[in-house]
CSV table of C-alpha atoms in Angstrom, one decimal:
chain,number,residue,atom,x,y,z
U,1008,UNK,CA,41.2,-29.7,-26.8
U,1009,UNK,CA,44.3,-30.6,-28.7
U,1010,UNK,CA,45.5,-32.9,-25.9
U,1011,UNK,CA,42.1,-34.7,-25.9
U,1012,UNK,CA,42.2,-35.1,-29.7
U,1013,UNK,CA,45.7,-36.6,-29.4
U,1014,UNK,CA,44.4,-39.1,-26.7
U,1015,UNK,CA,41.5,-40.0,-29.0
U,1016,UNK,CA,43.9,-40.7,-31.9
U,1017,UNK,CA,46.2,-42.7,-29.6
U,1018,UNK,CA,43.3,-44.8,-28.5
U,1019,UNK,CA,41.6,-45.3,-31.8
U,1020,UNK,CA,44.7,-46.4,-33.8
U,1021,UNK,CA,45.1,-49.7,-31.9
U,1022,UNK,CA,41.4,-50.5,-32.3
U,1023,UNK,CA,41.6,-49.9,-36.0
U,1024,UNK,CA,44.6,-52.2,-36.3
U,1025,UNK,CA,42.7,-54.9,-34.4
U,1026,UNK,CA,39.7,-54.4,-36.7
U,1027,UNK,CA,41.8,-54.6,-39.9
U,1028,UNK,CA,43.6,-57.8,-38.9
U,1029,UNK,CA,40.3,-59.3,-37.5
U,1030,UNK,CA,38.6,-58.5,-40.7
U,1031,UNK,CA,41.3,-60.2,-42.7
U,1032,UNK,CA,40.9,-63.3,-40.5
U,1033,UNK,CA,37.1,-63.3,-41.1
U,1034,UNK,CA,37.7,-62.9,-44.9
U,1035,UNK,CA,40.2,-65.8,-45.0
U,1036,UNK,CA,37.7,-68.0,-43.1
U,1037,UNK,CA,34.8,-67.5,-45.6
U,1038,UNK,CA,33.7,-70.7,-47.3
U,1039,UNK,CA,34.5,-69.2,-50.7
U,1040,UNK,CA,38.1,-68.5,-49.6
U,1041,UNK,CA,38.6,-71.3,-47.0
U,1042,UNK,CA,42.2,-70.5,-46.1
U,1043,UNK,CA,41.3,-70.3,-42.4
U,1044,UNK,CA,38.7,-73.0,-42.4
U,1045,UNK,CA,37.7,-74.9,-39.3
U,1046,UNK,CA,40.5,-77.5,-39.6
U,1047,UNK,CA,43.1,-74.8,-40.3
U,1048,UNK,CA,42.0,-72.7,-37.3
U,1049,UNK,CA,42.2,-75.7,-35.0
U,1050,UNK,CA,45.8,-76.5,-36.2
U,1051,UNK,CA,47.0,-72.9,-36.0
U,1052,UNK,CA,45.3,-72.4,-32.6
U,1053,UNK,CA,47.2,-75.4,-31.2
U,1054,UNK,CA,50.5,-73.9,-32.3
U,1055,UNK,CA,49.5,-70.6,-30.7
U,1056,UNK,CA,48.3,-72.3,-27.6
U,1057,UNK,CA,51.2,-74.5,-27.0
U,1058,UNK,CA,54.1,-72.5,-28.5
U,1059,UNK,CA,53.5,-68.8,-29.3
U,1060,UNK,CA,51.6,-67.8,-26.1
U,1061,UNK,CA,54.0,-69.5,-23.6
U,1062,UNK,CA,57.0,-67.9,-25.4
U,1063,UNK,CA,55.4,-64.5,-25.4
U,1064,UNK,CA,54.4,-64.6,-21.8
U,1065,UNK,CA,57.6,-66.1,-20.3
U,1066,UNK,CA,59.9,-63.9,-22.4
U,1067,UNK,CA,58.3,-60.6,-21.5
U,1068,UNK,CA,57.8,-61.5,-17.8
U,1069,UNK,CA,61.4,-62.6,-17.4
U,1070,UNK,CA,62.7,-59.3,-18.8
U,1071,UNK,CA,60.5,-57.1,-16.7
U,1072,UNK,CA,59.6,-58.9,-13.5
U,1073,UNK,CA,61.9,-58.7,-10.5
U,1074,UNK,CA,61.4,-59.4,-6.8
U,1075,UNK,CA,60.8,-55.6,-6.2
U,1076,UNK,CA,58.3,-55.3,-8.9
U,1077,UNK,CA,56.2,-58.1,-7.4
U,1078,UNK,CA,55.1,-55.6,-4.7
U,1079,UNK,CA,53.6,-53.4,-7.4
U,1080,UNK,CA,51.8,-56.2,-9.2
U,1081,UNK,CA,50.0,-57.9,-6.3
U,1082,UNK,CA,46.8,-56.0,-6.9
U,1083,UNK,CA,46.3,-57.3,-10.5
U,1084,UNK,CA,45.0,-60.8,-9.5
U,1085,UNK,CA,42.5,-59.2,-7.1
U,1086,UNK,CA,41.5,-56.7,-9.8
U,1087,UNK,CA,40.8,-59.5,-12.3
U,1088,UNK,CA,38.9,-61.5,-9.6
U,1089,UNK,CA,36.7,-58.4,-9.0
U,1090,UNK,CA,35.9,-58.3,-12.8
U,1091,UNK,CA,34.8,-61.9,-12.7
U,1092,UNK,CA,32.7,-61.6,-9.5
U,1093,UNK,CA,31.0,-58.4,-10.5
U,1094,UNK,CA,30.4,-59.6,-14.1
U,1095,UNK,CA,28.8,-62.8,-12.7
U,1096,UNK,CA,26.5,-60.6,-10.4
U,1097,UNK,CA,25.4,-58.5,-13.3
U,1098,UNK,CA,24.9,-61.6,-15.4
U,1099,UNK,CA,22.7,-63.1,-12.7
U,1100,UNK,CA,20.5,-60.0,-12.7
U,1101,UNK,CA,20.4,-60.1,-16.5
U,1102,UNK,CA,19.2,-63.8,-16.3
U,1103,UNK,CA,16.4,-62.8,-13.9
U,1104,UNK,CA,15.1,-60.2,-16.4
U,1105,UNK,CA,15.5,-62.1,-19.7
U,1106,UNK,CA,14.6,-65.7,-18.5
U,1107,UNK,CA,16.8,-67.5,-21.0
U,1108,UNK,CA,16.7,-71.3,-21.4
U,1109,UNK,CA,18.5,-73.2,-18.6
U,1110,UNK,CA,21.4,-74.5,-20.8
U,1111,UNK,CA,22.3,-70.9,-21.8
U,1112,UNK,CA,22.6,-69.5,-18.2
U,1113,UNK,CA,26.2,-70.7,-17.7
U,1114,UNK,CA,27.1,-69.2,-21.1
U,1115,UNK,CA,25.6,-65.8,-20.2
U,1116,UNK,CA,27.3,-65.7,-16.8
U,1117,UNK,CA,30.6,-66.7,-18.4
U,1118,UNK,CA,30.3,-64.0,-21.1
U,1119,UNK,CA,29.5,-61.3,-18.4
U,1120,UNK,CA,32.3,-62.5,-16.1
U,1121,UNK,CA,35.3,-63.4,-18.3
U,1122,UNK,CA,36.9,-60.8,-20.6
U,1123,UNK,CA,39.6,-61.1,-23.2
U,1124,UNK,CA,42.4,-60.3,-20.8
U,1125,UNK,CA,45.3,-61.3,-23.0
U,1126,UNK,CA,45.0,-61.1,-26.8
U,1127,UNK,CA,43.5,-57.6,-27.1
U,1128,UNK,CA,45.7,-56.2,-24.3
U,1129,UNK,CA,48.8,-57.5,-26.1
U,1130,UNK,CA,47.7,-55.5,-29.1
U,1131,UNK,CA,46.3,-52.3,-27.6
U,1132,UNK,CA,48.8,-51.5,-24.9
U,1133,UNK,CA,52.0,-51.6,-27.1
U,1134,UNK,CA,50.2,-49.7,-29.9
U,1135,UNK,CA,49.1,-46.9,-27.5
U,1136,UNK,CA,52.7,-46.7,-26.2
U,1137,UNK,CA,53.9,-45.8,-29.7
U,1138,UNK,CA,51.5,-43.0,-30.3
U,1139,UNK,CA,52.7,-39.4,-29.7
U,1140,UNK,CA,49.7,-38.5,-27.5
U,1141,UNK,CA,50.5,-41.3,-25.1
U,1142,UNK,CA,51.2,-40.2,-21.5
U,1143,UNK,CA,53.5,-43.1,-20.8
U,1144,UNK,CA,56.9,-41.7,-21.7
U,1145,UNK,CA,59.5,-43.6,-23.7
U,1146,UNK,CA,57.7,-45.9,-26.2
U,1147,UNK,CA,60.2,-48.8,-25.9
U,1148,UNK,CA,60.1,-48.9,-22.1
U,1149,UNK,CA,56.3,-48.4,-22.1
U,1150,UNK,CA,55.9,-51.3,-24.6
U,1151,UNK,CA,58.2,-53.6,-22.7
U,1152,UNK,CA,56.4,-53.1,-19.4
U,1153,UNK,CA,53.0,-52.9,-21.1
U,1154,UNK,CA,53.4,-56.4,-22.7
U,1155,UNK,CA,54.6,-57.8,-19.3
U,1156,UNK,CA,51.4,-56.5,-17.6
U,1157,UNK,CA,49.3,-57.8,-20.4
U,1158,UNK,CA,51.1,-61.2,-20.3
U,1159,UNK,CA,50.5,-61.5,-16.5
U,1160,UNK,CA,46.8,-60.5,-17.1
U,1161,UNK,CA,46.5,-63.3,-19.7
U,1162,UNK,CA,48.0,-65.9,-17.3
U,1163,UNK,CA,45.8,-64.9,-14.4
U,1164,UNK,CA,42.7,-64.7,-16.6
U,1165,UNK,CA,43.3,-68.2,-17.9
U,1166,UNK,CA,43.4,-69.6,-14.4
U,1167,UNK,CA,40.1,-67.9,-13.5
U,1168,UNK,CA,38.5,-68.9,-16.8
U,1169,UNK,CA,39.3,-72.6,-16.5
U,1170,UNK,CA,38.6,-72.8,-12.8
U,1171,UNK,CA,35.4,-70.7,-12.6
U,1172,UNK,CA,33.7,-70.1,-16.0
U,1173,UNK,CA,34.5,-73.7,-17.1
U,1174,UNK,CA,32.6,-75.1,-14.1
U,1175,UNK,CA,29.7,-72.6,-14.5
U,1176,UNK,CA,29.1,-73.8,-18.1
U,1177,UNK,CA,29.6,-77.5,-17.0
U,1178,UNK,CA,27.1,-77.2,-14.1
U,1179,UNK,CA,24.3,-75.7,-16.2
U,1180,UNK,CA,24.8,-77.9,-19.2
U,1181,UNK,CA,24.9,-81.0,-17.0
U,1182,UNK,CA,21.7,-80.0,-15.2
U,1183,UNK,CA,20.0,-79.4,-18.6
U,1184,UNK,CA,21.0,-82.9,-19.8
U,1185,UNK,CA,19.6,-84.5,-16.7
U,1186,UNK,CA,16.2,-82.7,-16.8
U,1187,UNK,CA,15.6,-82.1,-20.5
U,1188,UNK,CA,13.3,-85.2,-20.9
U,1189,UNK,CA,10.3,-85.7,-18.7
U,1190,UNK,CA,9.0,-89.2,-18.3
U,1191,UNK,CA,5.2,-89.5,-18.6
U,1192,UNK,CA,3.6,-91.0,-15.5
U,1193,UNK,CA,1.7,-93.6,-17.6
U,1194,UNK,CA,5.0,-95.0,-18.9
U,1195,UNK,CA,6.3,-95.8,-15.4
U,1196,UNK,CA,6.0,-99.4,-14.2
U,1197,UNK,CA,5.5,-99.9,-10.5
U,1198,UNK,CA,7.1,-103.2,-9.4
U,1199,UNK,CA,6.1,-105.1,-6.3
U,1200,UNK,CA,7.5,-104.3,-2.9
U,1201,UNK,CA,10.4,-106.7,-3.2
U,1202,UNK,CA,11.6,-105.3,-6.5
U,1203,UNK,CA,11.4,-101.8,-5.0
U,1204,UNK,CA,14.1,-102.8,-2.5
U,1205,UNK,CA,16.2,-104.9,-4.9
U,1206,UNK,CA,15.6,-103.9,-8.6
U,1207,UNK,CA,16.8,-106.6,-11.0
U,1208,UNK,CA,17.4,-104.2,-13.8
U,1209,UNK,CA,17.8,-100.4,-13.6
U,1210,UNK,CA,17.0,-98.0,-16.4
U,1211,UNK,CA,18.8,-94.7,-16.8
U,1212,UNK,CA,15.5,-92.8,-16.5
U,1213,UNK,CA,14.6,-94.2,-13.1
U,1214,UNK,CA,18.0,-94.5,-11.4
U,1215,UNK,CA,21.5,-93.3,-12.3
U,1216,UNK,CA,23.7,-96.1,-13.5
U,1217,UNK,CA,26.0,-95.9,-10.5
U,1218,UNK,CA,23.1,-96.9,-8.2
U,1219,UNK,CA,22.2,-100.0,-10.2
U,1220,UNK,CA,24.7,-102.4,-8.7
U,1221,UNK,CA,23.9,-103.8,-5.3
U,1222,UNK,CA,26.5,-106.5,-5.3
U,1223,UNK,CA,28.5,-104.6,-2.6
U,1224,UNK,CA,25.6,-104.3,-0.2
U,1225,UNK,CA,26.0,-106.4,3.0
U,1226,UNK,CA,23.3,-108.4,4.7
U,1227,UNK,CA,23.1,-105.9,7.5
U,1228,UNK,CA,22.4,-103.1,5.1
U,1229,UNK,CA,19.8,-105.1,3.2
U,1230,UNK,CA,17.1,-104.8,5.8
U,1231,UNK,CA,13.6,-103.7,5.8
U,1232,UNK,CA,13.1,-100.0,4.9
U,1233,UNK,CA,11.9,-99.1,8.3
U,1234,UNK,CA,14.8,-100.5,10.2
U,1235,UNK,CA,17.1,-97.9,11.8
U,1236,UNK,CA,20.9,-98.1,11.6
U,1237,UNK,CA,23.0,-96.0,13.9
U,1238,UNK,CA,24.4,-92.9,12.2
U,1239,UNK,CA,28.2,-92.6,12.5
U,1240,UNK,CA,29.6,-89.1,13.0
U,1241,UNK,CA,32.2,-88.3,10.4
U,1242,UNK,CA,35.2,-86.4,11.7
U,1243,UNK,CA,35.7,-82.8,10.5
U,1244,UNK,CA,39.0,-83.6,8.8
U,1245,UNK,CA,37.5,-86.5,6.9
U,1246,UNK,CA,34.7,-84.2,5.8
U,1247,UNK,CA,37.2,-81.6,4.6
U,1248,UNK,CA,39.2,-84.3,2.7
U,1249,UNK,CA,36.0,-85.6,1.0
U,1250,UNK,CA,35.0,-82.1,0.0
U,1251,UNK,CA,38.5,-81.4,-1.5
U,1252,UNK,CA,38.3,-84.7,-3.4
U,1253,UNK,CA,34.9,-83.8,-4.9
U,1254,UNK,CA,36.2,-80.4,-5.9
U,1255,UNK,CA,39.3,-81.9,-7.5
U,1256,UNK,CA,37.2,-84.2,-9.6
U,1257,UNK,CA,35.3,-81.3,-11.1
U,1258,UNK,CA,38.3,-79.0,-11.6
U,1259,UNK,CA,40.4,-79.9,-14.6
U,1260,UNK,CA,43.9,-79.1,-13.5
U,1261,UNK,CA,45.3,-79.8,-17.0
U,1262,UNK,CA,43.3,-76.9,-18.4
U,1263,UNK,CA,43.8,-74.9,-15.2
U,1264,UNK,CA,47.6,-75.0,-15.7
U,1265,UNK,CA,47.4,-74.1,-19.4
U,1266,UNK,CA,50.7,-73.5,-21.3
U,1267,UNK,CA,50.2,-69.8,-20.9
U,1268,UNK,CA,50.1,-70.2,-17.1
U,1269,UNK,CA,53.2,-72.4,-17.1
U,1270,UNK,CA,54.9,-69.8,-19.3
U,1271,UNK,CA,54.0,-67.2,-16.6
U,1272,UNK,CA,55.4,-69.4,-13.9
U,1273,UNK,CA,58.7,-69.9,-15.8
U,1274,UNK,CA,58.9,-66.1,-16.5
U,1275,UNK,CA,58.4,-65.3,-12.9
U,1276,UNK,CA,61.1,-67.8,-11.9
U,1277,UNK,CA,63.6,-66.5,-14.3
U,1278,UNK,CA,62.9,-62.9,-13.4
U,1279,UNK,CA,62.9,-63.3,-9.6
U,1280,UNK,CA,66.0,-65.6,-9.3
U,1281,UNK,CA,69.0,-63.3,-9.9
U,1282,UNK,CA,71.4,-66.1,-10.8
U,1283,UNK,CA,69.2,-67.5,-13.6
U,1284,UNK,CA,68.3,-63.9,-14.7
U,1285,UNK,CA,72.0,-63.1,-15.3
U,1286,UNK,CA,72.4,-66.3,-17.4
U,1287,UNK,CA,69.5,-65.5,-19.7
U,1288,UNK,CA,68.6,-61.8,-19.7
U,1289,UNK,CA,70.8,-59.1,-21.1
U,1290,UNK,CA,73.3,-58.5,-23.9
U,1291,UNK,CA,76.1,-60.0,-22.0
U,1292,UNK,CA,74.2,-63.1,-20.7
U,1293,UNK,CA,75.9,-66.3,-21.8
U,1294,UNK,CA,72.6,-68.1,-22.6
U,1295,UNK,CA,70.9,-65.1,-24.2
U,1296,UNK,CA,70.2,-67.1,-27.3
U,1297,UNK,CA,67.4,-68.8,-25.5
U,1298,UNK,CA,65.8,-65.5,-24.7
U,1299,UNK,CA,66.3,-64.3,-28.2
U,1300,UNK,CA,64.6,-67.5,-29.6
U,1301,UNK,CA,61.6,-67.0,-27.3
U,1302,UNK,CA,61.3,-63.4,-28.5
U,1303,UNK,CA,61.4,-64.6,-32.1
U,1304,UNK,CA,58.6,-67.0,-31.5
U,1305,UNK,CA,56.6,-64.5,-29.5
U,1306,UNK,CA,56.6,-62.0,-32.4
U,1307,UNK,CA,54.2,-64.3,-34.2
U,1308,UNK,CA,51.7,-64.6,-31.3
U,1309,UNK,CA,49.7,-61.4,-31.6
U,1310,UNK,CA,49.0,-61.3,-35.4
U,1311,UNK,CA,48.2,-65.0,-35.4
U,1312,UNK,CA,45.8,-64.7,-32.5
U,1313,UNK,CA,44.0,-61.8,-34.1
U,1314,UNK,CA,43.5,-63.7,-37.3
U,1315,UNK,CA,42.0,-66.7,-35.4
U,1316,UNK,CA,39.7,-64.3,-33.6
U,1317,UNK,CA,38.4,-63.0,-36.9
U,1318,UNK,CA,38.0,-66.5,-38.3
U,1319,UNK,CA,36.0,-67.7,-35.3
U,1320,UNK,CA,33.6,-64.7,-35.5
U,1321,UNK,CA,32.3,-66.0,-38.9
U,1322,UNK,CA,30.3,-68.6,-37.1
U,1323,UNK,CA,28.1,-66.0,-35.6
U,1324,UNK,CA,27.1,-64.7,-39.1
U,1325,UNK,CA,24.9,-67.7,-39.6
U,1326,UNK,CA,22.8,-66.7,-36.6
U,1327,UNK,CA,20.7,-68.6,-34.1
U,1328,UNK,CA,17.6,-68.3,-32.0
U,1329,UNK,CA,19.5,-66.2,-29.4
U,1330,UNK,CA,17.3,-63.6,-27.6
U,1331,UNK,CA,18.2,-60.1,-28.7
U,1332,UNK,CA,17.6,-58.9,-25.1
U,1333,UNK,CA,20.3,-61.3,-23.9
U,1334,UNK,CA,22.9,-59.9,-26.4
U,1335,UNK,CA,22.0,-56.3,-25.6
U,1336,UNK,CA,22.2,-57.1,-21.8
U,1337,UNK,CA,25.7,-58.6,-22.2
U,1338,UNK,CA,26.8,-55.6,-24.2
U,1339,UNK,CA,25.5,-53.3,-21.4
U,1340,UNK,CA,27.2,-55.3,-18.7
U,1341,UNK,CA,30.6,-55.5,-20.5
U,1342,UNK,CA,30.8,-52.0,-21.9
U,1343,UNK,CA,28.8,-49.8,-19.5
U,1344,UNK,CA,28.4,-51.3,-16.0
U,1345,UNK,CA,31.8,-53.0,-15.7
U,1346,UNK,CA,33.9,-50.0,-17.0
U,1347,UNK,CA,32.1,-47.7,-14.6
U,1348,UNK,CA,32.8,-50.1,-11.7
U,1349,UNK,CA,36.4,-50.3,-12.9
U,1350,UNK,CA,37.0,-46.6,-12.5
U,1351,UNK,CA,35.6,-46.8,-8.9
U,1352,UNK,CA,37.8,-49.8,-8.0
U,1353,UNK,CA,41.1,-48.6,-9.6
U,1354,UNK,CA,40.9,-45.0,-8.5
U,1355,UNK,CA,39.7,-46.1,-5.0
U,1356,UNK,CA,42.6,-48.5,-4.7
U,1357,UNK,CA,45.0,-45.7,-5.7
U,1358,UNK,CA,43.5,-43.3,-3.1
U,1359,UNK,CA,43.9,-46.0,-0.4
U,1360,UNK,CA,47.5,-46.6,-1.4
U,1361,UNK,CA,46.9,-50.2,-2.6
U,1362,UNK,CA,48.5,-49.4,-6.0
U,1363,UNK,CA,51.3,-47.1,-7.0
U,1364,UNK,CA,51.1,-44.0,-9.2
U,1365,UNK,CA,52.3,-45.7,-12.3
U,1366,UNK,CA,49.9,-44.5,-15.1
U,1367,UNK,CA,50.6,-47.5,-17.3
U,1368,UNK,CA,49.8,-50.0,-14.6
U,1369,UNK,CA,46.6,-48.2,-13.8
U,1370,UNK,CA,45.7,-48.0,-17.5
U,1371,UNK,CA,46.0,-51.8,-17.8
U,1372,UNK,CA,43.9,-52.4,-14.7
U,1373,UNK,CA,41.2,-50.1,-16.1
U,1374,UNK,CA,41.3,-51.9,-19.5
U,1375,UNK,CA,40.6,-55.2,-17.8
U,1376,UNK,CA,37.1,-54.0,-17.0
U,1377,UNK,CA,36.2,-53.1,-20.6
U,1378,UNK,CA,37.4,-56.1,-22.7
U,1379,UNK,CA,34.9,-58.1,-24.8
U,1380,UNK,CA,34.1,-61.7,-23.7
U,1381,UNK,CA,37.0,-64.2,-23.7
U,1382,UNK,CA,37.2,-66.2,-27.0
U,1383,UNK,CA,37.9,-69.4,-25.0
U,1384,UNK,CA,34.3,-69.4,-23.8
U,1385,UNK,CA,33.5,-70.7,-27.3
U,1386,UNK,CA,35.9,-73.5,-26.7
U,1387,UNK,CA,34.2,-74.4,-23.4
U,1388,UNK,CA,30.8,-74.5,-25.1
U,1389,UNK,CA,32.2,-76.8,-27.7
U,1390,UNK,CA,33.5,-79.2,-25.0
U,1391,UNK,CA,30.0,-79.5,-23.5
U,1392,UNK,CA,28.1,-79.2,-26.8
U,1393,UNK,CA,25.8,-76.6,-25.2
U,1394,UNK,CA,25.1,-73.2,-26.7
U,1395,UNK,CA,27.7,-73.2,-29.4
U,1396,UNK,CA,25.7,-71.3,-32.0
U,1397,UNK,CA,24.5,-68.8,-29.3
U,1398,UNK,CA,28.0,-68.2,-28.2
U,1399,UNK,CA,29.1,-67.4,-31.7
U,1400,UNK,CA,26.3,-64.8,-32.0
U,1401,UNK,CA,27.3,-63.2,-28.7
U,1402,UNK,CA,30.9,-63.0,-29.6
U,1403,UNK,CA,30.1,-61.6,-33.1
U,1404,UNK,CA,28.0,-58.7,-31.7
U,1405,UNK,CA,30.1,-58.0,-28.6
U,1406,UNK,CA,33.3,-57.8,-30.7
U,1407,UNK,CA,31.6,-55.6,-33.3
U,1408,UNK,CA,30.5,-53.2,-30.6
U,1409,UNK,CA,33.9,-53.4,-29.0
U,1410,UNK,CA,35.4,-51.3,-31.8
U,1411,UNK,CA,33.4,-48.3,-30.6
U,1412,UNK,CA,33.4,-49.1,-26.9
U,1413,UNK,CA,37.2,-49.6,-26.7
U,1414,UNK,CA,37.9,-46.4,-28.5
U,1415,UNK,CA,35.7,-44.3,-26.2
U,1416,UNK,CA,36.8,-45.9,-22.9
U,1417,UNK,CA,40.5,-46.0,-23.9
U,1418,UNK,CA,40.4,-42.3,-24.6
U,1419,UNK,CA,38.7,-41.7,-21.2
U,1420,UNK,CA,41.2,-44.0,-19.4
U,1421,UNK,CA,44.2,-42.2,-21.0
U,1422,UNK,CA,42.8,-38.9,-19.8
U,1423,UNK,CA,42.1,-40.2,-16.4
U,1424,UNK,CA,45.6,-41.6,-15.7
U,1425,UNK,CA,47.3,-38.6,-17.2
U,1426,UNK,CA,45.4,-36.0,-15.3
């Protein structure tokens, strides 16, 4: 009983710390205070995005990642992918039951799929390491490796978020824009047969703008509609190249390789290459001042991120016409269904020998299933101007419930990995 109480205290302290700093951020963002207003949050977020996060991720990964440790970490990308796929499946079931508007379906799928795999882990894991009830041994060693695991989680999560969730929201918002206005039949003008074949002027309602120009049509192509042209068979390699080009047009590689992802690549490169590692890492390293500077910058990342999270949540206080059933369904998916699945996946992987018996590593893998929705989903909805207010409401309620959910599940996870 005493051990369980220690685990509960060890898991609740980090959550309380997050709540206090998040509450401060929300307070500073109030219109009456306006220290963290919209403009201030955007400017600070740019500094965090381009400076603090890359320094934090690259610095911690370079200190802890080696060629040998890569063998132990290979399961993490697969684990995160499972959270995205399973969350999407649960979100699809939720959509079938609640029948939300079409433009919100991508948002719902994204909130069910993508968790906050960086910011909260960077706060919770080191804080748990420092508590006396922690089963992870030396607090300093635990904190160093825990931040490295959380940093890698942030980088992988960013790749999945901007390649998968981004396109989910884009597809549903684009489809909504294309079909949101129905043209009454009485307003349509039916031109004669010649103008059907060669329209002199195209309107956006009848034909997309890219079909309006016929200047490039040859005389052979401009035949009667019933003439048959031979169909040329396209080689398989050409089809593959065309499909790849279409995918490349829809995937924004600039966002896919975000600064945090680049920081992870740099951290891996420094840690894996022994010659560079000896130059930068360690008390006797000749260029250790670079590593020390990165550590100095990284110290500002976590508190600044948490303040911004609190400031962004104030948007949800204003409310919207979001269905209560949708919000409740997302809470059930993120805090009940996914954590239960996480226990099965992680413990099953351990039984099959896919992951080692490192309790800290298992703990981080389990936490990836219980995180609230990623804050960058709000950024994605702003890009497409689709479901912005609804996203704020979802984030407000899911992060409010997270204070209870994280405490309970963290306590259970600590007991699970220490037993």
